PDB file of C-alpha atoms in Angstrom:
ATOM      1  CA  UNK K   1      39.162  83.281 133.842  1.00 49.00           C
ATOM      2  CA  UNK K   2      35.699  84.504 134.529  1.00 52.00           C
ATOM      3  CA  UNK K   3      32.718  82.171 132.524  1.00 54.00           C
ATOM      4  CA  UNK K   4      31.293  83.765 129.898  1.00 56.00           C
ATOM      5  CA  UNK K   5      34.433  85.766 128.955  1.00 60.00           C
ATOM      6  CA  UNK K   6      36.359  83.967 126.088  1.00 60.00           C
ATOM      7  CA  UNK K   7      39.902  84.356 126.192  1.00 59.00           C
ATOM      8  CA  UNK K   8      41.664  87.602 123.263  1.00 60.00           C
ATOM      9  CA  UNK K   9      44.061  86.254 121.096  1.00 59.00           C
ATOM     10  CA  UNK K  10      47.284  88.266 120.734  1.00 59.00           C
ATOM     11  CA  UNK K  11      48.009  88.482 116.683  1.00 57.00           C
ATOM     12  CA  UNK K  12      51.062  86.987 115.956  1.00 56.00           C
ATOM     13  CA  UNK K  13      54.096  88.953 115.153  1.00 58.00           C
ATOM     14  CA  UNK K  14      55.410  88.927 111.825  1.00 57.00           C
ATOM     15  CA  UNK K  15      58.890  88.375 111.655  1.00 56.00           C
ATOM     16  CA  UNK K  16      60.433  91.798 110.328  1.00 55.00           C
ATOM     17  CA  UNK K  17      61.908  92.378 106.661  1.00 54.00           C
ATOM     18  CA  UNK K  18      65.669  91.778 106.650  1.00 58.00           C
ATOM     19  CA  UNK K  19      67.510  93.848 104.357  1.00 54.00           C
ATOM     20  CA  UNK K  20      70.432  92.903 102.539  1.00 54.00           C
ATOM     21  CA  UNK K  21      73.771  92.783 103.646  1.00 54.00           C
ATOM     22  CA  UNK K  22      75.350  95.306 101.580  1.00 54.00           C
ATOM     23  CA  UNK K  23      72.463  97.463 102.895  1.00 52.00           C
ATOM     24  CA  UNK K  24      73.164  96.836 106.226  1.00 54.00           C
ATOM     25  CA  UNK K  25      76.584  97.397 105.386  1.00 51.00           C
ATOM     26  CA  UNK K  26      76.566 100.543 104.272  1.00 52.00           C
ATOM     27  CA  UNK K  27      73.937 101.781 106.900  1.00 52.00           C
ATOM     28  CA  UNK K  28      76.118 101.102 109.662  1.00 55.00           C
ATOM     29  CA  UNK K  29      79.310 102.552 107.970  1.00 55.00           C
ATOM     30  CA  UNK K  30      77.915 106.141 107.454  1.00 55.00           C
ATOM     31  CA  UNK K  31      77.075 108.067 110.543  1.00 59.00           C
ATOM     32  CA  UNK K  32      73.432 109.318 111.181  1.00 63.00           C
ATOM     33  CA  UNK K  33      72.698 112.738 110.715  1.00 61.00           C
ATOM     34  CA  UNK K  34      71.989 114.505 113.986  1.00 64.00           C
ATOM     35  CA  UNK K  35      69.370 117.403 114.117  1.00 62.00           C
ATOM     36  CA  UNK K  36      71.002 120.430 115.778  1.00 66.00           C
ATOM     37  CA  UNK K  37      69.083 122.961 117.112  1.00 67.00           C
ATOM     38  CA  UNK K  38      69.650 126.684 115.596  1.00 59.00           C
ATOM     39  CA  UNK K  39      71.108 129.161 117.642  1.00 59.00           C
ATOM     40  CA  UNK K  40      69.332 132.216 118.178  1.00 59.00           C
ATOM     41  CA  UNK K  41      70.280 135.323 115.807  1.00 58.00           C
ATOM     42  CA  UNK K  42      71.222 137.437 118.548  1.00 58.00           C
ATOM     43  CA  UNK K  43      73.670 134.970 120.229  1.00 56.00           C
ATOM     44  CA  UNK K  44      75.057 134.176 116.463  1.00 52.00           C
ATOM     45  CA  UNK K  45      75.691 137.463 115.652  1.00 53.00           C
ATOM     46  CA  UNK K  46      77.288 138.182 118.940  1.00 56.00           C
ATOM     47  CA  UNK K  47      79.541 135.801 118.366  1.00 57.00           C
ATOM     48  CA  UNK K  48      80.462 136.712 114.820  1.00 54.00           C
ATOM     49  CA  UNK K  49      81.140 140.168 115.631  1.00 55.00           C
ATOM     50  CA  UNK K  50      85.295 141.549 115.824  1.00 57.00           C
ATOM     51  CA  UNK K  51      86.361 141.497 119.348  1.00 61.00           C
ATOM     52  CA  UNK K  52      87.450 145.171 118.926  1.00 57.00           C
ATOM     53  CA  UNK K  53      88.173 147.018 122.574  1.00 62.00           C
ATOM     54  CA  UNK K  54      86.312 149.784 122.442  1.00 61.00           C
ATOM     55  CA  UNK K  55      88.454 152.710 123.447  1.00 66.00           C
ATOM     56  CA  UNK K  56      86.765 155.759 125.675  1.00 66.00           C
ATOM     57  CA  UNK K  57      86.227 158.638 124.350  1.00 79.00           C
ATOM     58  CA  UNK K  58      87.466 161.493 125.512  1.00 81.00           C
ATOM     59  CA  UNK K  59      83.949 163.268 125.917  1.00 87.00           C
ATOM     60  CA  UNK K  60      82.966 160.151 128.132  1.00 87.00           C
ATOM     61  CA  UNK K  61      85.232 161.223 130.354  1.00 86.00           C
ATOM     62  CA  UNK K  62      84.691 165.069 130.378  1.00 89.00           C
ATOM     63  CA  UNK K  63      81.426 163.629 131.245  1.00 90.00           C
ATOM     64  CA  UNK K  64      82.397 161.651 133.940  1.00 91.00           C
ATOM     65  CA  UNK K  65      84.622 164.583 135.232  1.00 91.00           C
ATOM     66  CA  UNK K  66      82.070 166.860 134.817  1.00 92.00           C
ATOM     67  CA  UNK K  67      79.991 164.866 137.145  1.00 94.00           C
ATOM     68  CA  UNK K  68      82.041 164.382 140.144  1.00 94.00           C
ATOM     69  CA  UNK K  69      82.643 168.253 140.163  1.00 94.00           C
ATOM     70  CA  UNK K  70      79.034 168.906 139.856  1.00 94.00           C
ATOM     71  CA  UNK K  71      78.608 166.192 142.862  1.00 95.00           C
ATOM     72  CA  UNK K  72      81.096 167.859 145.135  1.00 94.00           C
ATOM     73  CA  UNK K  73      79.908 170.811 144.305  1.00 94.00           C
ATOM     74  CA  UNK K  74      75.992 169.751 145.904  1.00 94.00           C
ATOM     75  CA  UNK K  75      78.055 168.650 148.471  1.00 95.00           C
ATOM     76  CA  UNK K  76      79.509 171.622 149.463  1.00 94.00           C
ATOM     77  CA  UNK K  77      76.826 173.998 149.130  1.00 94.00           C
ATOM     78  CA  UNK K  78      73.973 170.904 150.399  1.00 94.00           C
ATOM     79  CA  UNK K  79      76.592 171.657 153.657  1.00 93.00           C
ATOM     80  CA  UNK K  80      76.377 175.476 153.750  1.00 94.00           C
ATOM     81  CA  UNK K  81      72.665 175.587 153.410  1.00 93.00           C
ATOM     82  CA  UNK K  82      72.635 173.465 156.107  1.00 89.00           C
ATOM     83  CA  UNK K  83      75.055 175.684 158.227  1.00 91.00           C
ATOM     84  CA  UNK K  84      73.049 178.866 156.974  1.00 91.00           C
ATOM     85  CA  UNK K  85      69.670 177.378 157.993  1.00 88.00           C
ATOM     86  CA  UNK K  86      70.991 176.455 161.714  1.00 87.00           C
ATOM     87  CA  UNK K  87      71.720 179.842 162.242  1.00 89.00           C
ATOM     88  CA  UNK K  88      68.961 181.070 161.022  1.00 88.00           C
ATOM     89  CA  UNK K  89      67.178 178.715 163.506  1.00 86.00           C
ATOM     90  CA  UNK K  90      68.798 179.761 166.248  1.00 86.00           C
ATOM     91  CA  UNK K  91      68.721 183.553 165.854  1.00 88.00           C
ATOM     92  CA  UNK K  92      64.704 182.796 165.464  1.00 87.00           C
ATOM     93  CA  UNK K  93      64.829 180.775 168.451  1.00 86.00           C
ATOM     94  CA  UNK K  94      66.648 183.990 170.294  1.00 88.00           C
ATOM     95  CA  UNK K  95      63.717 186.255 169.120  1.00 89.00           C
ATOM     96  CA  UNK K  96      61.234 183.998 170.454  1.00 86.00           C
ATOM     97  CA  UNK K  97      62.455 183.741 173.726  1.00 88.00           C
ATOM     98  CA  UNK K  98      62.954 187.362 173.916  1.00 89.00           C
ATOM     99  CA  UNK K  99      59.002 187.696 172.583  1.00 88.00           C
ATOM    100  CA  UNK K 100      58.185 185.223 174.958  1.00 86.00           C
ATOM    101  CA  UNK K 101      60.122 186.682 178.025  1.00 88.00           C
ATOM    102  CA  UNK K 102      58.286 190.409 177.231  1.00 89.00           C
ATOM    103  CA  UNK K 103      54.923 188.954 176.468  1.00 87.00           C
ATOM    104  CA  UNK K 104      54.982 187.288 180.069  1.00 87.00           C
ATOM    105  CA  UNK K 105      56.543 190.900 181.789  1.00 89.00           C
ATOM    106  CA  UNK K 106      53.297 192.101 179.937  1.00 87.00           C
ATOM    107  CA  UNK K 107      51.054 189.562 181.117  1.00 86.00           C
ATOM    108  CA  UNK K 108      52.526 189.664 184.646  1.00 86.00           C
ATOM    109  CA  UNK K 109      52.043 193.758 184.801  1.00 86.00           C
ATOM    110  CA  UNK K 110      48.538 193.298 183.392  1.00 86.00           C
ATOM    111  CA  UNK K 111      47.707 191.364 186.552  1.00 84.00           C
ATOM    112  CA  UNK K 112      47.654 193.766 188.961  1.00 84.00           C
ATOM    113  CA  UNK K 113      44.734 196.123 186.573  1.00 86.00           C
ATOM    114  CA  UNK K 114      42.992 192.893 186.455  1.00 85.00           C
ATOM    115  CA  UNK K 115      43.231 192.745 190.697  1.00 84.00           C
ATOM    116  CA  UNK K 116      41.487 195.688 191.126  1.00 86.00           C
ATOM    117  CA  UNK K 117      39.314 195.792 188.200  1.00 86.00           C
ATOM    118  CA  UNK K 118      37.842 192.169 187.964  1.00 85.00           C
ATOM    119  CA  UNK K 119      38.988 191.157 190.927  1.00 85.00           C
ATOM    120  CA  UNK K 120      42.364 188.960 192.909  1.00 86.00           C
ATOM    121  CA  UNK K 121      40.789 185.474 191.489  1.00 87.00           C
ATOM    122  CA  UNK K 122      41.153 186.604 187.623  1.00 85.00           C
ATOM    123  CA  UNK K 123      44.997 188.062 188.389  1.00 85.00           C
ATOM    124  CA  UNK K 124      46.016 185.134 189.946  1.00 88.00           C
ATOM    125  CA  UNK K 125      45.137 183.522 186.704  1.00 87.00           C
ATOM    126  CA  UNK K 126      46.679 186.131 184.937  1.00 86.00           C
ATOM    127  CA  UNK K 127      50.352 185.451 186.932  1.00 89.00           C
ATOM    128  CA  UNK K 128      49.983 181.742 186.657  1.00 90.00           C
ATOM    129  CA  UNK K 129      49.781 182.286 182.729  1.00 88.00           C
ATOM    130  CA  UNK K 130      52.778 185.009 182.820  1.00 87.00           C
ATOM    131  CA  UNK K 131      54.552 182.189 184.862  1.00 90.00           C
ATOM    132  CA  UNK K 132      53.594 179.477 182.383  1.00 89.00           C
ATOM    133  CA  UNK K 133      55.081 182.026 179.223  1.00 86.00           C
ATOM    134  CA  UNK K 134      58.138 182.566 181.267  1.00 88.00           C
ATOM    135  CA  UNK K 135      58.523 179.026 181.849  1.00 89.00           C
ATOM    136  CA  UNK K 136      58.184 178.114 178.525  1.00 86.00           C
ATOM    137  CA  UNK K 137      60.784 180.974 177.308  1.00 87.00           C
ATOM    138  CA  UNK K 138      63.274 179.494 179.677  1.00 89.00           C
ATOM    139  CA  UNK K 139      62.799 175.942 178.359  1.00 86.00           C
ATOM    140  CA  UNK K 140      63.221 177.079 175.158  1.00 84.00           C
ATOM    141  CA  UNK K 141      66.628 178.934 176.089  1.00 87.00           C
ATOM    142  CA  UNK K 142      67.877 175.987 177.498  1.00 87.00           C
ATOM    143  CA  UNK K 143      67.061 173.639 174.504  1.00 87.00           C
ATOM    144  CA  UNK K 144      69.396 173.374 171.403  1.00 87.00           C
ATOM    145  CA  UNK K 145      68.051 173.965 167.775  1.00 84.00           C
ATOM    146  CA  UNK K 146      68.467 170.221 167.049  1.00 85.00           C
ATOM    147  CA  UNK K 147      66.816 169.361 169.940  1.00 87.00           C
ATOM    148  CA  UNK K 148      63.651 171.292 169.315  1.00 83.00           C
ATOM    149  CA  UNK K 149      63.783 170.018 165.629  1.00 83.00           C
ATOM    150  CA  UNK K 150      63.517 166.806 167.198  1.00 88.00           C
ATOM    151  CA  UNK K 151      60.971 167.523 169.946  1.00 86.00           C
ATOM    152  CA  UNK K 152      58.906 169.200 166.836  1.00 83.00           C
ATOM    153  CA  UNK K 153      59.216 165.978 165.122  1.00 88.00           C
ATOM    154  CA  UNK K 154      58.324 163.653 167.987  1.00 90.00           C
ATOM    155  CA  UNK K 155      55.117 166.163 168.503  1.00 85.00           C
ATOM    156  CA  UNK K 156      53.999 165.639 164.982  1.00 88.00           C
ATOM    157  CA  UNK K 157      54.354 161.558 165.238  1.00 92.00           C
ATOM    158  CA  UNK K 158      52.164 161.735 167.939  1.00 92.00           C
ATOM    159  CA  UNK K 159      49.455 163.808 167.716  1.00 90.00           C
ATOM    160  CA  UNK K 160      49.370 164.975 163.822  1.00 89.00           C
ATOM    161  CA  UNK K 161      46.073 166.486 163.940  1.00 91.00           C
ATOM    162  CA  UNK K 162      46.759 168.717 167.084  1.00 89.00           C
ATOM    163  CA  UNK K 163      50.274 169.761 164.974  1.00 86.00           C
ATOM    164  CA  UNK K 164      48.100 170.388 162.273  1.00 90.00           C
ATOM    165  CA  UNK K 165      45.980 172.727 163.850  1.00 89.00           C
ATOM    166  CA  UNK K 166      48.570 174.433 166.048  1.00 86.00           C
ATOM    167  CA  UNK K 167      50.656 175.398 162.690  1.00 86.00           C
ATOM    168  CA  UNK K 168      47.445 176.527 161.404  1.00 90.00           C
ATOM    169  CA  UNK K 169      46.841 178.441 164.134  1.00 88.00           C
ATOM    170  CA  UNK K 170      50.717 180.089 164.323  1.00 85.00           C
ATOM    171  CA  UNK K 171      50.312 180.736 160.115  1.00 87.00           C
ATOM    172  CA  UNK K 172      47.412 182.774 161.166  1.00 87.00           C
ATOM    173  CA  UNK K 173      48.599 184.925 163.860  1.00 83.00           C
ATOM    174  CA  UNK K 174      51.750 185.227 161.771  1.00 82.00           C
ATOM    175  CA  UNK K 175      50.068 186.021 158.656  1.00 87.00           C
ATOM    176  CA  UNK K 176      47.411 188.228 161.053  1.00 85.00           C
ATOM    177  CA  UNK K 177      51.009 190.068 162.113  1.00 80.00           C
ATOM    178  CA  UNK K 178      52.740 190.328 158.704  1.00 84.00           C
ATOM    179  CA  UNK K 179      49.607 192.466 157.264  1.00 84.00           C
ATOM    180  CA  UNK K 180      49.638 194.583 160.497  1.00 79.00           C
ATOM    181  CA  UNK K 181      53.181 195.445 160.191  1.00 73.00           C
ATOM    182  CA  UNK K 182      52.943 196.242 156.448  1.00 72.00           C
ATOM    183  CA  UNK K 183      50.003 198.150 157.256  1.00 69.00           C
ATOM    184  CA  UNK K 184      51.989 200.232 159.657  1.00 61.00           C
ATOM    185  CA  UNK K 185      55.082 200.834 157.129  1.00 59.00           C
ATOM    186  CA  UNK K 186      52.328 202.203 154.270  1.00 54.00           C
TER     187      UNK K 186
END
């Protein structure tokens, strides 16, 4: 011990209050009540409940029928659109080419009038851009719908803001085109 520090006493215990036998007795013959914990209501009245099998209903399964049809249905016409569209595609892809093919005969006539009037320089230019529409008519004939679907797509991935101009571009020459054939037809 440190000096200067004087030693705690503990108290003394006191020795505990015995009860009497019979007490004791009868304590340990009964059984102590246990606390049990309540079960929720939910899980109670689960449990309570009939087990009844519920049986299905008849317009549960017009429903379901009803469904399937209506599913095969999409299917079927999701697959005809699709069919529809490709041709559509491709008979557009035909005009183009053929467009394409008399826009560079045009283009390649032109260049002799430019020859003589601006001079052999400017109509070489001209034939190299007949050439260029040609070539691109043939790649196009040679390419399958899908294909240019694809090529369209992999154009668009990487350069979306040239894409985004071009189509703005082709809207207005088409829309430019549109008007001048309906104002032909009025």
């Amino acid at each position: 011990m440190a000096e200067g520090t004087t030693p705690k006493k503990t108290p003394a215990k006191k020795p505990a209050a015995r009860k009497p036998a019979t007490a004791r007795a009868a304590a340990s013959a009964a059984p102590k009540p246990v606390a049990k914990k309540a079960e929720p209501v939910k899980k109670a009245a689960t449990r309570a409940g009939p087990k009844v099998k519920a049986k299905p209903s008849p317009l549960k399964a017009k429903a379901t029928e009803a469904t399937a049809a209506v599913k095969k249905e999409a299917k079927v016409l999701t697959k005809q659109a699709s069919e529809r569209a490709h041709e559509l595609a491709a008979q557009g892809k035909d005009r183009a080419t053929g467009a394409l093919d008399n826009v560079a005969r045009l283009i390649g006539d032109a260049a002799g009038t430019v020859d003589e009037r601006v001079g052999a320089q400017y109509g070489d230019y001209t034939r190299k851009a007949a050439e260029a529409v040609s070539s691109f008519a043939s790649t196009l004939k040679g390419k399958d719908v899908d294909d240019l679907v694809k090529d369209a797509g992999d154009f668009v991935k990487k350069s979306p803001a040239v894409a985004i101009g071009a189509a703005a571009a082709i809207g207005f020459v088409l829309a430019r085109l549109i008007k001048a054939g309906s104002d032909d037809k009025a």
